[in-house]
C-alpha cells in the first residue's frame, strides 16, 4: 500500500495543459489577440510571448496569472512583448512574491527595464536570462527548455518544452538490495540518497527512461533546419503560418515569415504528431479556409484559433 501511494502521487502530475492564448500577428483584431502560449505543469505555469491582449485571454481561459514562473520571448517586436508591463502589474496586484524568470535573446534586460518604466515597483524579483548561443537549454520548474535560434529580420528563437519521464520504479529490485523504504520516494524522483552510511542511486531501482511530453513553438522565421531538428517527434508543433494565400510566397521571403505550405513541410520532416498553425497576418481573415494548403502536405494540421487548448498526456 505504501509503494502504491508513492507512485500514485507522482502519476497525478503526468499531464501538460496547453493553451494558445492568441493567434494574431502584427496587430490585434476584434476576435484575434496577439501571439502568446501558456502551459501548466505540476503547479507551475510557463508562457511564451506576451502580445497585447494576453491578460484578457488568460482571464477568458479561466487560468491564473499568479502561478506564472517563467516567460520566454521569441524576440522583441511589439506584437510579442507589448502585453508584458500590464501582466507584471496584474501579477503584482495578485500579491505574488515568488521570483519570476524571463528568458529571451540578448537585450532582454534593456527591453524589460524600458517597459518597466510604467511598472517600476513590484513585490517580486525578476530574473533575466539572456540567450547568446545558437542553442541553449535550461531546467526550470520541471520543464526542460531548449531555445534555438531561427531566421527572422531580428534575432529570434524558437522553444522546445519537454517534460522528461524517468524509468519505472522497480520495488522488487529495491527490496532485493535492502534499500530502506524511506529512500524510495527520493530515488523514484531521480535523486541520489545517502542513508545509514550507504549511498543509493536511481539506476539501482529505475528502468530505462520512458517517453516524455514534447512541445515545440516557433514563430516569425523562415523555414530552417534547426526547426525540424528540434521539433522532431514532438507531440505538438505550434508553428507560424503567417500567410495561407497562394500568392504570398514572395512576401513571406521578403519579411522572413512562413506560409502554410512551408510550415507543413517542416512538420512532415519532423514527423510530429500534430501541428497547430498560428501568428496569422491580419489579411488572413479566415485561416481555416486556407488550411488545405497545409493538410495536403501534413494531414494532421489545425488552423488554430485563440484559446485552442489540449491536455498532453504521458503514454502508458
CSV table of C-alpha atoms in Angstrom, one decimal:
chain,number,residue,atom,x,y,z
A,1,UNK,CA,0.0,0.0,0.0
A,2,UNK,CA,2.8,2.4,0.8
A,3,UNK,CA,4.5,1.7,-2.5
A,4,UNK,CA,1.3,2.4,-4.4
A,5,UNK,CA,0.8,5.7,-2.6
A,6,UNK,CA,4.3,6.8,-3.5
A,7,UNK,CA,3.8,6.0,-7.2
A,8,UNK,CA,0.3,7.5,-7.4
A,9,UNK,CA,1.4,10.9,-6.1
A,10,UNK,CA,3.9,11.1,-9.0
A,11,UNK,CA,1.4,9.8,-11.6
A,12,UNK,CA,-1.1,12.6,-10.8
A,13,UNK,CA,1.1,15.2,-12.5
A,14,UNK,CA,1.7,13.4,-15.8
A,15,UNK,CA,-0.1,15.9,-17.9
A,16,UNK,CA,0.8,19.2,-19.7
A,17,UNK,CA,-2.0,21.7,-20.1
A,18,UNK,CA,-1.5,23.8,-23.3
A,19,UNK,CA,-3.4,26.9,-24.3
A,20,UNK,CA,-2.6,29.0,-27.4
A,21,UNK,CA,-3.9,32.3,-25.9
A,22,UNK,CA,-3.6,34.4,-29.1
A,23,UNK,CA,-3.0,33.6,-32.7
A,24,UNK,CA,-2.6,37.0,-34.3
A,25,UNK,CA,0.5,38.6,-35.9
A,26,UNK,CA,1.3,42.3,-36.3
A,27,UNK,CA,-1.9,43.8,-34.8
A,28,UNK,CA,-4.8,42.5,-32.7
A,29,UNK,CA,-8.2,42.1,-34.4
A,30,UNK,CA,-11.7,42.1,-32.7
A,31,UNK,CA,-11.7,38.3,-32.5
A,32,UNK,CA,-8.0,37.6,-32.6
A,33,UNK,CA,-5.5,38.5,-29.9
A,34,UNK,CA,-1.8,38.8,-30.4
A,35,UNK,CA,0.5,35.8,-30.0
A,36,UNK,CA,1.0,34.0,-26.7
A,37,UNK,CA,1.2,30.5,-25.5
A,38,UNK,CA,0.7,29.3,-21.9
A,39,UNK,CA,1.3,25.9,-20.3
A,40,UNK,CA,0.6,24.4,-16.9
A,41,UNK,CA,2.5,21.5,-15.3
A,42,UNK,CA,2.7,20.4,-11.7
A,43,UNK,CA,1.5,23.8,-10.3
A,44,UNK,CA,3.9,25.9,-12.4
A,45,UNK,CA,2.8,28.0,-15.4
A,46,UNK,CA,5.0,28.9,-18.3
A,47,UNK,CA,4.3,31.5,-21.0
A,48,UNK,CA,5.9,32.0,-24.4
A,49,UNK,CA,5.5,35.6,-25.7
A,50,UNK,CA,3.1,38.1,-24.3
A,51,UNK,CA,1.4,40.2,-27.0
A,52,UNK,CA,-1.3,42.8,-26.5
A,53,UNK,CA,-4.5,41.1,-25.2
A,54,UNK,CA,-2.7,38.3,-23.4
A,55,UNK,CA,-4.2,39.2,-20.0
A,56,UNK,CA,-7.7,39.2,-21.4
A,57,UNK,CA,-7.1,35.8,-23.0
A,58,UNK,CA,-5.9,34.3,-19.7
A,59,UNK,CA,-9.0,35.6,-18.0
A,60,UNK,CA,-11.2,34.2,-20.7
A,61,UNK,CA,-9.5,30.8,-20.4
A,62,UNK,CA,-10.1,30.9,-16.6
A,63,UNK,CA,-6.5,30.4,-15.7
A,64,UNK,CA,-4.5,32.4,-13.1
A,65,UNK,CA,-1.6,34.9,-13.5
A,66,UNK,CA,-0.1,34.2,-10.1
A,67,UNK,CA,1.5,30.8,-10.8
A,68,UNK,CA,3.4,32.0,-13.9
A,69,UNK,CA,7.0,31.3,-13.1
A,70,UNK,CA,8.7,31.5,-16.5
A,71,UNK,CA,8.1,33.8,-19.5
A,72,UNK,CA,10.1,33.1,-22.7
A,73,UNK,CA,10.3,35.6,-25.5
A,74,UNK,CA,11.0,34.7,-29.1
A,75,UNK,CA,12.1,38.2,-30.0
A,76,UNK,CA,11.2,41.8,-29.1
A,77,UNK,CA,8.8,43.0,-31.8
A,78,UNK,CA,5.8,44.7,-30.1
A,79,UNK,CA,3.3,42.0,-31.1
A,80,UNK,CA,5.3,39.5,-29.0
A,81,UNK,CA,6.0,41.6,-25.9
A,82,UNK,CA,3.7,44.6,-25.7
A,83,UNK,CA,1.5,42.9,-23.1
A,84,UNK,CA,4.3,42.4,-20.5
A,85,UNK,CA,4.0,45.6,-18.5
A,86,UNK,CA,0.4,45.1,-17.8
A,87,UNK,CA,0.9,41.5,-17.0
A,88,UNK,CA,3.6,42.3,-14.5
A,89,UNK,CA,1.3,44.8,-12.7
A,90,UNK,CA,-1.5,42.4,-12.5
A,91,UNK,CA,0.8,39.7,-11.1
A,92,UNK,CA,2.0,42.2,-8.5
A,93,UNK,CA,-1.6,43.2,-7.6
A,94,UNK,CA,-2.2,39.4,-7.0
A,95,UNK,CA,0.3,39.7,-4.2
A,96,UNK,CA,2.8,37.5,-5.9
A,97,UNK,CA,6.2,37.4,-4.1
A,98,UNK,CA,7.9,34.5,-5.8
A,99,UNK,CA,10.7,35.4,-8.3
A,100,UNK,CA,9.7,35.5,-12.0
A,101,UNK,CA,12.2,34.2,-14.6
A,102,UNK,CA,12.3,35.8,-18.1
A,103,UNK,CA,14.2,34.2,-21.0
A,104,UNK,CA,14.9,35.9,-24.3
A,105,UNK,CA,17.5,37.0,-26.8
A,106,UNK,CA,20.3,39.3,-25.9
A,107,UNK,CA,19.0,42.7,-24.9
A,108,UNK,CA,16.3,41.3,-22.6
A,109,UNK,CA,17.4,43.4,-19.6
A,110,UNK,CA,17.4,46.6,-21.6
A,111,UNK,CA,14.0,45.9,-23.1
A,112,UNK,CA,12.4,44.8,-19.8
A,113,UNK,CA,13.9,47.8,-18.0
A,114,UNK,CA,12.4,50.2,-20.6
A,115,UNK,CA,9.0,48.6,-20.3
A,116,UNK,CA,9.1,48.7,-16.5
A,117,UNK,CA,9.1,52.5,-16.6
A,118,UNK,CA,5.3,52.1,-16.2
A,119,UNK,CA,5.7,49.2,-13.8
A,120,UNK,CA,8.5,50.3,-11.6
A,121,UNK,CA,7.5,48.8,-8.2
A,122,UNK,CA,6.7,45.1,-8.0
A,123,UNK,CA,6.6,42.8,-4.9
A,124,UNK,CA,8.6,40.1,-6.6
A,125,UNK,CA,12.1,39.8,-8.1
A,126,UNK,CA,12.6,39.5,-11.9
A,127,UNK,CA,15.5,37.3,-13.0
A,128,UNK,CA,16.5,37.6,-16.7
A,129,UNK,CA,18.3,35.0,-18.7
A,130,UNK,CA,19.7,36.4,-22.0
A,131,UNK,CA,20.3,34.0,-24.9
A,132,UNK,CA,23.5,34.4,-26.8
A,133,UNK,CA,24.2,31.0,-28.3
A,134,UNK,CA,22.5,29.3,-31.3
A,135,UNK,CA,21.1,26.7,-28.8
A,136,UNK,CA,20.7,26.8,-25.0
A,137,UNK,CA,19.0,24.6,-22.5
A,138,UNK,CA,17.5,25.2,-19.1
A,139,UNK,CA,15.8,23.1,-16.4
A,140,UNK,CA,13.1,25.2,-14.6
A,141,UNK,CA,10.1,24.0,-12.5
A,142,UNK,CA,10.0,20.6,-14.1
A,143,UNK,CA,10.3,22.0,-17.7
A,144,UNK,CA,13.4,21.1,-19.9
A,145,UNK,CA,13.6,24.2,-22.1
A,146,UNK,CA,15.6,24.3,-25.3
A,147,UNK,CA,15.9,27.7,-27.0
A,148,UNK,CA,17.2,27.6,-30.6
A,149,UNK,CA,17.9,30.4,-33.0
A,150,UNK,CA,15.8,30.8,-36.1
A,151,UNK,CA,15.8,33.2,-39.1
A,152,UNK,CA,13.9,36.4,-38.8
A,153,UNK,CA,14.9,40.0,-39.5
A,154,UNK,CA,15.9,40.4,-35.9
A,155,UNK,CA,17.5,37.9,-33.5
A,156,UNK,CA,14.7,35.3,-32.8
A,157,UNK,CA,14.4,32.0,-31.0
A,158,UNK,CA,12.1,29.0,-31.1
A,159,UNK,CA,11.5,26.9,-28.0
A,160,UNK,CA,11.0,23.2,-27.3
A,161,UNK,CA,9.5,22.3,-23.9
A,162,UNK,CA,9.9,18.8,-22.7
A,163,UNK,CA,8.6,17.0,-19.6
A,164,UNK,CA,11.2,14.3,-19.0
A,165,UNK,CA,10.0,10.9,-17.6
A,166,UNK,CA,12.2,8.6,-15.6
A,167,UNK,CA,12.1,4.9,-15.9
A,168,UNK,CA,9.5,2.9,-13.9
A,169,UNK,CA,10.3,2.3,-10.2
A,170,UNK,CA,11.1,-1.4,-9.5
A,171,UNK,CA,10.0,-2.2,-6.0
A,172,UNK,CA,11.3,-5.8,-6.3
A,173,UNK,CA,14.8,-4.6,-7.1
A,174,UNK,CA,14.7,-2.2,-4.2
A,175,UNK,CA,13.7,-5.0,-1.8
A,176,UNK,CA,16.4,-7.3,-3.2
A,177,UNK,CA,19.0,-4.6,-2.5
A,178,UNK,CA,17.6,-3.9,1.0
A,179,UNK,CA,17.1,-0.3,0.2
A,180,UNK,CA,15.1,1.3,3.1
A,181,UNK,CA,11.5,2.2,2.3
A,182,UNK,CA,12.1,5.8,3.3
A,183,UNK,CA,14.5,6.2,0.4
A,184,UNK,CA,12.2,5.0,-2.3
A,185,UNK,CA,10.4,8.3,-3.0
A,186,UNK,CA,13.6,10.2,-3.5
A,187,UNK,CA,15.1,7.5,-5.7
A,188,UNK,CA,11.9,7.5,-7.8
A,189,UNK,CA,12.4,11.2,-8.4
A,190,UNK,CA,15.9,10.6,-9.7
A,191,UNK,CA,17.7,11.7,-6.6
A,192,UNK,CA,20.8,10.0,-5.1
A,193,UNK,CA,20.2,9.2,-1.4
A,194,UNK,CA,22.7,8.6,1.4
A,195,UNK,CA,21.1,6.7,4.3
A,196,UNK,CA,22.6,4.8,7.2
A,197,UNK,CA,26.1,5.1,5.7
A,198,UNK,CA,25.0,3.7,2.3
A,199,UNK,CA,24.6,5.5,-1.0
A,200,UNK,CA,21.7,4.6,-3.2
A,201,UNK,CA,21.4,5.8,-6.8
A,202,UNK,CA,18.3,6.0,-9.1
A,203,UNK,CA,19.8,3.5,-11.6
A,204,UNK,CA,19.6,0.8,-8.8
A,205,UNK,CA,15.8,0.9,-8.9
A,206,UNK,CA,14.6,2.6,-12.1
A,207,UNK,CA,14.1,1.1,-15.5
A,208,UNK,CA,15.0,2.8,-18.8
A,209,UNK,CA,13.7,6.4,-19.3
A,210,UNK,CA,10.1,6.4,-20.7
A,211,UNK,CA,8.8,8.7,-23.4
A,212,UNK,CA,8.0,12.1,-22.0
A,213,UNK,CA,6.0,15.0,-23.4
A,214,UNK,CA,7.4,17.3,-26.1
A,215,UNK,CA,6.1,20.6,-27.4
A,216,UNK,CA,7.8,22.9,-29.9
A,217,UNK,CA,6.8,26.5,-30.6
A,218,UNK,CA,8.2,28.8,-33.3
A,219,UNK,CA,7.1,32.0,-35.0
A,220,UNK,CA,8.5,34.8,-37.1
A,221,UNK,CA,11.0,32.9,-39.1
A,222,UNK,CA,11.9,31.4,-42.5
A,223,UNK,CA,11.9,27.6,-42.5
A,224,UNK,CA,15.3,26.5,-41.3
A,225,UNK,CA,16.7,23.0,-40.5
A,226,UNK,CA,17.0,23.9,-36.8
A,227,UNK,CA,13.2,24.0,-36.5
A,228,UNK,CA,12.6,20.5,-37.9
A,229,UNK,CA,15.6,19.2,-35.9
A,230,UNK,CA,14.3,20.5,-32.6
A,231,UNK,CA,10.7,19.7,-33.4
A,232,UNK,CA,11.5,16.1,-34.3
A,233,UNK,CA,9.0,13.7,-32.7
A,234,UNK,CA,7.0,16.5,-30.9
A,235,UNK,CA,3.6,15.6,-29.5
A,236,UNK,CA,2.6,19.1,-30.6
A,237,UNK,CA,4.3,21.5,-33.0
A,238,UNK,CA,2.9,25.1,-32.9
A,239,UNK,CA,4.3,26.9,-35.9
A,240,UNK,CA,3.9,30.3,-37.6
A,241,UNK,CA,1.5,30.3,-40.6
A,242,UNK,CA,1.7,34.0,-41.4
A,243,UNK,CA,0.3,33.5,-44.9
A,244,UNK,CA,-2.1,31.0,-46.2
A,245,UNK,CA,-2.9,32.6,-49.5
A,246,UNK,CA,-1.3,31.2,-52.6
A,247,UNK,CA,0.2,34.5,-53.8
A,248,UNK,CA,2.1,35.3,-50.6
A,249,UNK,CA,5.4,33.4,-51.2
A,250,UNK,CA,7.4,36.4,-52.2
A,251,UNK,CA,6.1,38.4,-49.3
A,252,UNK,CA,6.9,35.6,-46.8
A,253,UNK,CA,10.5,35.6,-48.1
A,254,UNK,CA,10.9,39.3,-48.1
A,255,UNK,CA,9.7,39.8,-44.5
A,256,UNK,CA,11.2,36.5,-43.2
A,257,UNK,CA,7.9,34.8,-42.3
A,258,UNK,CA,6.4,31.5,-43.3
A,259,UNK,CA,3.5,30.2,-45.4
A,260,UNK,CA,1.1,27.4,-44.5
A,261,UNK,CA,2.9,25.1,-47.0
A,262,UNK,CA,6.3,25.8,-45.6
A,263,UNK,CA,5.1,25.1,-42.0
A,264,UNK,CA,3.6,21.9,-43.2
A,265,UNK,CA,6.8,20.8,-44.8
A,266,UNK,CA,8.6,21.3,-41.5
A,267,UNK,CA,6.0,19.3,-39.7
A,268,UNK,CA,6.3,16.5,-42.2
A,269,UNK,CA,10.1,16.5,-41.9
A,270,UNK,CA,10.0,16.5,-38.1
A,271,UNK,CA,7.4,13.7,-38.0
A,272,UNK,CA,5.4,15.4,-35.3
A,273,UNK,CA,2.1,14.1,-34.0
A,274,UNK,CA,0.1,17.3,-34.7
A,275,UNK,CA,0.7,20.8,-35.9
A,276,UNK,CA,-1.2,24.0,-35.0
A,277,UNK,CA,-0.8,27.0,-37.3
A,278,UNK,CA,-0.6,30.4,-35.6
A,279,UNK,CA,0.6,34.0,-35.9
A,280,UNK,CA,-1.7,34.9,-38.8
A,281,UNK,CA,-1.4,38.0,-40.9
A,282,UNK,CA,-4.3,40.5,-40.4
A,283,UNK,CA,-5.1,40.0,-44.1
A,284,UNK,CA,-5.8,36.3,-43.4
A,285,UNK,CA,-9.3,36.7,-42.1
A,286,UNK,CA,-10.3,33.0,-42.2
A,287,UNK,CA,-7.3,30.8,-41.9
A,288,UNK,CA,-9.4,27.7,-41.7
A,289,UNK,CA,-10.4,28.2,-45.4
A,290,UNK,CA,-6.8,28.1,-46.4
A,291,UNK,CA,-5.7,25.2,-44.2
A,292,UNK,CA,-5.9,22.7,-47.1
A,293,UNK,CA,-2.6,24.3,-48.3
A,294,UNK,CA,-1.0,22.6,-45.3
A,295,UNK,CA,-3.1,19.5,-44.9
A,296,UNK,CA,-2.2,18.4,-48.4
A,297,UNK,CA,1.4,18.1,-47.2
A,298,UNK,CA,0.9,17.3,-43.5
A,299,UNK,CA,-2.7,16.0,-42.9
A,300,UNK,CA,-2.7,16.4,-39.1
A,301,UNK,CA,-2.7,20.2,-39.3
A,302,UNK,CA,-5.1,22.5,-37.5
A,303,UNK,CA,-5.6,26.2,-38.2
A,304,UNK,CA,-5.6,27.1,-34.5
A,305,UNK,CA,-7.9,29.7,-33.1
A,306,UNK,CA,-7.5,31.8,-29.9
A,307,UNK,CA,-7.5,29.7,-26.8
A,308,UNK,CA,-7.1,26.5,-28.7
A,309,UNK,CA,-6.3,24.0,-25.9
A,310,UNK,CA,-5.2,20.5,-25.3
A,311,UNK,CA,-4.0,18.2,-22.5
A,312,UNK,CA,-0.8,16.3,-23.5
A,313,UNK,CA,-0.6,13.1,-21.5
A,314,UNK,CA,2.3,10.7,-20.9
A,315,UNK,CA,1.9,7.5,-22.8
A,316,UNK,CA,1.1,4.4,-20.7
